[in-house]
């Protein structure tokens, strides 16, 4: 077994939600990912849409229970002393597919080994194994400290975890913002609509991760809100509605909520080139990328069309587009499991 030590840590991560091209909803999940030698482990799993057990939308007792399952002395729920380290972000069910590993003590150390894709009680090691991942040997003291700081001390309240995502929509409670708010809440993002953010209390303004300006908000109103946010020392990202297309607006919100450091990002850049005939996508490491086109037709009806869905190798890729899907004013969105980018189609 590998005797070289690697470091263990936890980093904030996001599974991007959205409204899919077929109208289905994909849940937004914030969670803590495992960092091995400072790099998120999930990044090494190119085609996996999953979250760790340490999801931040769990209640305090459920979250603490999930933390304890990662300690080597905890009972293992699966055969072969296996534990789930990544599961389905929608239902957490094993049948949807999970990544499991053996977590065990080796003297004072903690070892993660034998990573497998699992959909039943007993995975096939040859067929379902991740043979290029692990084993990882962690110093036991470092490993336990990273996890135990998430647990309540005796007689103390549970440590405070980051709050869930919140969006503030500025504008009249008309059809578009009402539909956007409903879609955001459907995927797990709290959303409120107001016409008067200027007089909101500073503590309340600081709770929002993104502020969306509706299409009827003029420059003076926008400036007043921006000044109020600055005075409140809010870190919210402000976005302006690009077009009255709800899936596109949800993608804008997801992009604004993404706080992933640049060196941990897989999806780096999206542009539409050559008059909309091609998209240029840059990825830092292998990952599944989906491209979707959004536009309004001649009757101002929203049109959303899936264009591309495949695993891309690291580098820059030029992907031909169906010109019918991007004719007229239109926008592209690029989706990976953890990120969304939005780009206008240049003409």
PDB file of N, CA, C and O in Angstrom, residues 19-23 176 179 243-249 291-307 322-333 335 343 345 347:
ATOM      1  N   UNK A  19     -32.675  24.883 -14.720  1.00  0.00           N
ATOM      2  CA  UNK A  19     -33.836  24.396 -15.463  1.00  0.00           C
ATOM      3  C   UNK A  19     -33.295  23.798 -16.753  1.00  0.00           C
ATOM      4  O   UNK A  19     -32.693  24.502 -17.563  1.00  0.00           O
ATOM      5  N   UNK A  20     -33.475  22.504 -16.943  1.00  0.00           N
ATOM      6  CA  UNK A  20     -32.896  21.818 -18.085  1.00  0.00           C
ATOM      7  C   UNK A  20     -33.679  22.100 -19.357  1.00  0.00           C
ATOM      8  O   UNK A  20     -34.795  22.633 -19.321  1.00  0.00           O
ATOM      9  N   UNK A  21     -33.089  21.740 -20.494  1.00  0.00           N
ATOM     10  CA  UNK A  21     -33.703  22.035 -21.787  1.00  0.00           C
ATOM     11  C   UNK A  21     -35.065  21.363 -21.946  1.00  0.00           C
ATOM     12  O   UNK A  21     -35.922  21.870 -22.656  1.00  0.00           O
ATOM     13  N   UNK A  22     -35.271  20.226 -21.268  1.00  0.00           N
ATOM     14  CA  UNK A  22     -36.555  19.533 -21.366  1.00  0.00           C
ATOM     15  C   UNK A  22     -37.561  20.007 -20.326  1.00  0.00           C
ATOM     16  O   UNK A  22     -38.643  19.433 -20.194  1.00  0.00           O
ATOM     17  N   UNK A  23     -37.194  21.056 -19.553  1.00  0.00           N
ATOM     18  CA  UNK A  23     -38.093  21.600 -18.550  1.00  0.00           C
ATOM     19  C   UNK A  23     -37.943  21.002 -17.174  1.00  0.00           C
ATOM     20  O   UNK A  23     -38.548  21.494 -16.221  1.00  0.00           O
ATOM     21  N   UNK A 176     -42.349  37.763 -14.967  1.00  0.00           N
ATOM     22  CA  UNK A 176     -41.002  37.245 -15.158  1.00  0.00           C
ATOM     23  C   UNK A 176     -40.299  36.996 -13.827  1.00  0.00           C
ATOM     24  O   UNK A 176     -39.769  35.901 -13.590  1.00  0.00           O
ATOM     25  N   UNK A 179     -41.848  34.112 -11.928  1.00  0.00           N
ATOM     26  CA  UNK A 179     -41.461  32.794 -12.451  1.00  0.00           C
ATOM     27  C   UNK A 179     -40.013  32.475 -12.097  1.00  0.00           C
ATOM     28  O   UNK A 179     -39.683  31.328 -11.774  1.00  0.00           O
ATOM     29  N   UNK A 243     -32.395  38.437 -20.840  1.00  0.00           N
ATOM     30  CA  UNK A 243     -33.568  38.230 -21.683  1.00  0.00           C
ATOM     31  C   UNK A 243     -34.639  37.557 -20.823  1.00  0.00           C
ATOM     32  O   UNK A 243     -34.316  36.873 -19.848  1.00  0.00           O
ATOM     33  N   UNK A 244     -35.923  37.735 -21.163  1.00  0.00           N
ATOM     34  CA  UNK A 244     -36.999  37.148 -20.354  1.00  0.00           C
ATOM     35  C   UNK A 244     -37.153  35.645 -20.589  1.00  0.00           C
ATOM     36  O   UNK A 244     -38.193  35.169 -21.059  1.00  0.00           O
ATOM     37  N   UNK A 245     -36.085  34.889 -20.279  1.00  0.00           N
ATOM     38  CA  UNK A 245     -36.060  33.444 -20.469  1.00  0.00           C
ATOM     39  C   UNK A 245     -35.628  32.827 -19.139  1.00  0.00           C
ATOM     40  O   UNK A 245     -34.472  32.967 -18.729  1.00  0.00           O
ATOM     41  N   UNK A 246     -36.526  32.165 -18.448  1.00  0.00           N
ATOM     42  CA  UNK A 246     -36.267  31.718 -17.078  1.00  0.00           C
ATOM     43  C   UNK A 246     -35.053  30.790 -16.980  1.00  0.00           C
ATOM     44  O   UNK A 246     -34.204  30.990 -16.106  1.00  0.00           O
ATOM     45  N   UNK A 247     -34.892  29.762 -17.819  1.00  0.00           N
ATOM     46  CA  UNK A 247     -33.691  28.920 -17.684  1.00  0.00           C
ATOM     47  C   UNK A 247     -32.391  29.708 -17.835  1.00  0.00           C
ATOM     48  O   UNK A 247     -31.402  29.405 -17.160  1.00  0.00           O
ATOM     49  N   UNK A 248     -32.382  30.708 -18.705  1.00  0.00           N
ATOM     50  CA  UNK A 248     -31.205  31.549 -18.874  1.00  0.00           C
ATOM     51  C   UNK A 248     -30.945  32.370 -17.613  1.00  0.00           C
ATOM     52  O   UNK A 248     -29.801  32.493 -17.159  1.00  0.00           O
ATOM     53  N   UNK A 249     -31.997  32.910 -17.009  1.00  0.00           N
ATOM     54  CA  UNK A 249     -31.839  33.717 -15.802  1.00  0.00           C
ATOM     55  C   UNK A 249     -31.369  32.869 -14.629  1.00  0.00           C
ATOM     56  O   UNK A 249     -30.552  33.314 -13.818  1.00  0.00           O
ATOM     57  N   UNK A 291     -23.846  22.131 -23.604  1.00  0.00           N
ATOM     58  CA  UNK A 291     -24.124  23.446 -24.165  1.00  0.00           C
ATOM     59  C   UNK A 291     -25.603  23.560 -24.493  1.00  0.00           C
ATOM     60  O   UNK A 291     -26.188  22.641 -25.082  1.00  0.00           O
ATOM     61  N   UNK A 292     -26.194  24.697 -24.110  1.00  0.00           N
ATOM     62  CA  UNK A 292     -27.615  24.941 -24.345  1.00  0.00           C
ATOM     63  C   UNK A 292     -27.764  26.334 -24.944  1.00  0.00           C
ATOM     64  O   UNK A 292     -27.104  27.288 -24.508  1.00  0.00           O
ATOM     65  N   UNK A 293     -28.618  26.458 -25.962  1.00  0.00           N
ATOM     66  CA  UNK A 293     -28.892  27.748 -26.598  1.00  0.00           C
ATOM     67  C   UNK A 293     -30.229  28.287 -26.097  1.00  0.00           C
ATOM     68  O   UNK A 293     -31.190  27.527 -25.908  1.00  0.00           O
ATOM     69  N   UNK A 294     -30.294  29.609 -25.907  1.00  0.00           N
ATOM     70  CA  UNK A 294     -31.512  30.278 -25.443  1.00  0.00           C
ATOM     71  C   UNK A 294     -31.775  31.472 -26.360  1.00  0.00           C
ATOM     72  O   UNK A 294     -30.861  32.254 -26.642  1.00  0.00           O
ATOM     73  N   UNK A 295     -33.017  31.628 -26.796  1.00  0.00           N
ATOM     74  CA  UNK A 295     -33.367  32.784 -27.629  1.00  0.00           C
ATOM     75  C   UNK A 295     -34.865  33.018 -27.556  1.00  0.00           C
ATOM     76  O   UNK A 295     -35.632  32.176 -27.061  1.00  0.00           O
ATOM     77  N   UNK A 296     -35.270  34.189 -28.051  1.00  0.00           N
ATOM     78  CA  UNK A 296     -36.683  34.504 -28.239  1.00  0.00           C
ATOM     79  C   UNK A 296     -37.004  34.382 -29.723  1.00  0.00           C
ATOM     80  O   UNK A 296     -36.250  34.874 -30.566  1.00  0.00           O
ATOM     81  N   UNK A 297     -38.121  33.743 -30.046  1.00  0.00           N
ATOM     82  CA  UNK A 297     -38.487  33.640 -31.461  1.00  0.00           C
ATOM     83  C   UNK A 297     -39.173  34.920 -31.916  1.00  0.00           C
ATOM     84  O   UNK A 297     -39.268  35.908 -31.170  1.00  0.00           O
ATOM     85  N   UNK A 298     -39.662  34.926 -33.136  1.00  0.00           N
ATOM     86  CA  UNK A 298     -40.249  36.151 -33.710  1.00  0.00           C
ATOM     87  C   UNK A 298     -41.496  36.607 -32.983  1.00  0.00           C
ATOM     88  O   UNK A 298     -41.893  37.770 -33.092  1.00  0.00           O
ATOM     89  N   UNK A 299     -42.119  35.723 -32.224  1.00  0.00           N
ATOM     90  CA  UNK A 299     -43.286  36.077 -31.420  1.00  0.00           C
ATOM     91  C   UNK A 299     -42.927  36.293 -29.955  1.00  0.00           C
ATOM     92  O   UNK A 299     -43.796  36.290 -29.085  1.00  0.00           O
ATOM     93  N   UNK A 300     -41.633  36.478 -29.691  1.00  0.00           N
ATOM     94  CA  UNK A 300     -41.114  36.733 -28.345  1.00  0.00           C
ATOM     95  C   UNK A 300     -41.364  35.572 -27.385  1.00  0.00           C
ATOM     96  O   UNK A 300     -41.466  35.762 -26.178  1.00  0.00           O
ATOM     97  N   UNK A 301     -41.452  34.386 -27.945  1.00  0.00           N
ATOM     98  CA  UNK A 301     -41.590  33.206 -27.101  1.00  0.00           C
ATOM     99  C   UNK A 301     -40.205  32.635 -26.810  1.00  0.00           C
ATOM    100  O   UNK A 301     -39.363  32.564 -27.707  1.00  0.00           O
ATOM    101  N   UNK A 302     -39.935  32.222 -25.556  1.00  0.00           N
ATOM    102  CA  UNK A 302     -38.611  31.677 -25.235  1.00  0.00           C
ATOM    103  C   UNK A 302     -38.392  30.312 -25.870  1.00  0.00           C
ATOM    104  O   UNK A 302     -39.298  29.478 -25.918  1.00  0.00           O
ATOM    105  N   UNK A 303     -37.182  30.123 -26.368  1.00  0.00           N
ATOM    106  CA  UNK A 303     -36.806  28.852 -26.970  1.00  0.00           C
ATOM    107  C   UNK A 303     -35.485  28.398 -26.336  1.00  0.00           C
ATOM    108  O   UNK A 303     -34.515  29.147 -26.298  1.00  0.00           O
ATOM    109  N   UNK A 304     -35.465  27.170 -25.844  1.00  0.00           N
ATOM    110  CA  UNK A 304     -34.272  26.588 -25.234  1.00  0.00           C
ATOM    111  C   UNK A 304     -33.978  25.274 -25.939  1.00  0.00           C
ATOM    112  O   UNK A 304     -34.873  24.442 -26.107  1.00  0.00           O
ATOM    113  N   UNK A 305     -32.710  25.095 -26.351  1.00  0.00           N
ATOM    114  CA  UNK A 305     -32.357  23.908 -27.136  1.00  0.00           C
ATOM    115  C   UNK A 305     -31.001  23.365 -26.702  1.00  0.00           C
ATOM    116  O   UNK A 305     -30.011  24.100 -26.658  1.00  0.00           O
ATOM    117  N   UNK A 306     -30.949  22.072 -26.355  1.00  0.00           N
ATOM    118  CA  UNK A 306     -29.688  21.420 -26.023  1.00  0.00           C
ATOM    119  C   UNK A 306     -28.894  21.189 -27.301  1.00  0.00           C
ATOM    120  O   UNK A 306     -29.423  20.694 -28.296  1.00  0.00           O
ATOM    121  N   UNK A 307     -27.597  21.539 -27.278  1.00  0.00           N
ATOM    122  CA  UNK A 307     -26.764  21.465 -28.477  1.00  0.00           C
ATOM    123  C   UNK A 307     -25.629  20.447 -28.378  1.00  0.00           C
ATOM    124  O   UNK A 307     -25.209  19.904 -29.403  1.00  0.00           O
ATOM    125  N   UNK A 322     -25.597  24.509 -34.172  1.00  0.00           N
ATOM    126  CA  UNK A 322     -26.696  24.555 -35.133  1.00  0.00           C
ATOM    127  C   UNK A 322     -27.123  26.006 -35.290  1.00  0.00           C
ATOM    128  O   UNK A 322     -27.604  26.627 -34.343  1.00  0.00           O
ATOM    129  N   UNK A 323     -26.967  26.542 -36.475  1.00  0.00           N
ATOM    130  CA  UNK A 323     -27.256  27.968 -36.670  1.00  0.00           C
ATOM    131  C   UNK A 323     -28.715  28.292 -36.424  1.00  0.00           C
ATOM    132  O   UNK A 323     -29.052  29.408 -36.021  1.00  0.00           O
ATOM    133  N   UNK A 324     -29.616  27.337 -36.643  1.00  0.00           N
ATOM    134  CA  UNK A 324     -31.040  27.604 -36.367  1.00  0.00           C
ATOM    135  C   UNK A 324     -31.288  27.857 -34.888  1.00  0.00           C
ATOM    136  O   UNK A 324     -32.206  28.580 -34.523  1.00  0.00           O
ATOM    137  N   UNK A 325     -30.478  27.245 -34.025  1.00  0.00           N
ATOM    138  CA  UNK A 325     -30.687  27.382 -32.584  1.00  0.00           C
ATOM    139  C   UNK A 325     -30.194  28.712 -32.042  1.00  0.00           C
ATOM    140  O   UNK A 325     -30.580  29.114 -30.946  1.00  0.00           O
ATOM    141  N   UNK A 326     -29.330  29.411 -32.804  1.00  0.00           N
ATOM    142  CA  UNK A 326     -28.748  30.656 -32.300  1.00  0.00           C
ATOM    143  C   UNK A 326     -29.005  31.818 -33.245  1.00  0.00           C
ATOM    144  O   UNK A 326     -28.295  32.813 -33.217  1.00  0.00           O
ATOM    145  N   UNK A 327     -30.011  31.712 -34.090  1.00  0.00           N
ATOM    146  CA  UNK A 327     -30.299  32.840 -34.973  1.00  0.00           C
ATOM    147  C   UNK A 327     -30.985  33.940 -34.176  1.00  0.00           C
ATOM    148  O   UNK A 327     -31.742  33.686 -33.234  1.00  0.00           O
ATOM    149  N   UNK A 328     -30.728  35.186 -34.598  1.00  0.00           N
ATOM    150  CA  UNK A 328     -31.259  36.323 -33.871  1.00  0.00           C
ATOM    151  C   UNK A 328     -30.546  36.485 -32.544  1.00  0.00           C
ATOM    152  O   UNK A 328     -29.593  35.770 -32.226  1.00  0.00           O
ATOM    153  N   UNK A 329     -30.973  37.447 -31.711  1.00  0.00           N
ATOM    154  CA  UNK A 329     -30.357  37.626 -30.388  1.00  0.00           C
ATOM    155  C   UNK A 329     -30.487  36.339 -29.567  1.00  0.00           C
ATOM    156  O   UNK A 329     -31.596  35.867 -29.324  1.00  0.00           O
ATOM    157  N   UNK A 330     -29.375  35.790 -29.161  1.00  0.00           N
ATOM    158  CA  UNK A 330     -29.418  34.515 -28.451  1.00  0.00           C
ATOM    159  C   UNK A 330     -28.227  34.417 -27.503  1.00  0.00           C
ATOM    160  O   UNK A 330     -27.284  35.222 -27.564  1.00  0.00           O
ATOM    161  N   UNK A 331     -28.279  33.408 -26.642  1.00  0.00           N
ATOM    162  CA  UNK A 331     -27.270  33.232 -25.606  1.00  0.00           C
ATOM    163  C   UNK A 331     -26.943  31.754 -25.479  1.00  0.00           C
ATOM    164  O   UNK A 331     -27.779  30.894 -25.749  1.00  0.00           O
ATOM    165  N   UNK A 332     -25.718  31.483 -25.063  1.00  0.00           N
ATOM    166  CA  UNK A 332     -25.285  30.116 -24.792  1.00  0.00           C
ATOM    167  C   UNK A 332     -25.041  29.953 -23.296  1.00  0.00           C
ATOM    168  O   UNK A 332     -24.577  30.890 -22.625  1.00  0.00           O
ATOM    169  N   UNK A 333     -25.354  28.779 -22.789  1.00  0.00           N
ATOM    170  CA  UNK A 333     -24.933  28.422 -21.444  1.00  0.00           C
ATOM    171  C   UNK A 333     -24.136  27.127 -21.526  1.00  0.00           C
ATOM    172  O   UNK A 333     -24.479  26.217 -22.276  1.00  0.00           O
ATOM    173  N   UNK A 335     -22.669  24.081 -19.074  1.00  0.00           N
ATOM    174  CA  UNK A 335     -22.935  23.497 -17.766  1.00  0.00           C
ATOM    175  C   UNK A 335     -21.987  22.333 -17.505  1.00  0.00           C
ATOM    176  O   UNK A 335     -21.799  21.460 -18.363  1.00  0.00           O
ATOM    177  N   UNK A 343     -22.916  33.197 -22.005  1.00  0.00           N
ATOM    178  CA  UNK A 343     -22.257  34.072 -22.990  1.00  0.00           C
ATOM    179  C   UNK A 343     -23.245  34.456 -24.070  1.00  0.00           C
ATOM    180  O   UNK A 343     -24.031  33.615 -24.544  1.00  0.00           O
ATOM    181  N   UNK A 345     -24.314  35.327 -27.910  1.00  0.00           N
ATOM    182  CA  UNK A 345     -23.846  34.896 -29.227  1.00  0.00           C
ATOM    183  C   UNK A 345     -23.565  36.147 -30.051  1.00  0.00           C
ATOM    184  O   UNK A 345     -24.495  36.893 -30.377  1.00  0.00           O
ATOM    185  N   UNK A 347     -22.693  38.593 -33.131  1.00  0.00           N
ATOM    186  CA  UNK A 347     -23.056  38.643 -34.559  1.00  0.00           C
ATOM    187  C   UNK A 347     -22.118  39.547 -35.323  1.00  0.00           C
ATOM    188  O   UNK A 347     -21.531  40.459 -34.784  1.00  0.00           O
TER     189      UNK A 347
END
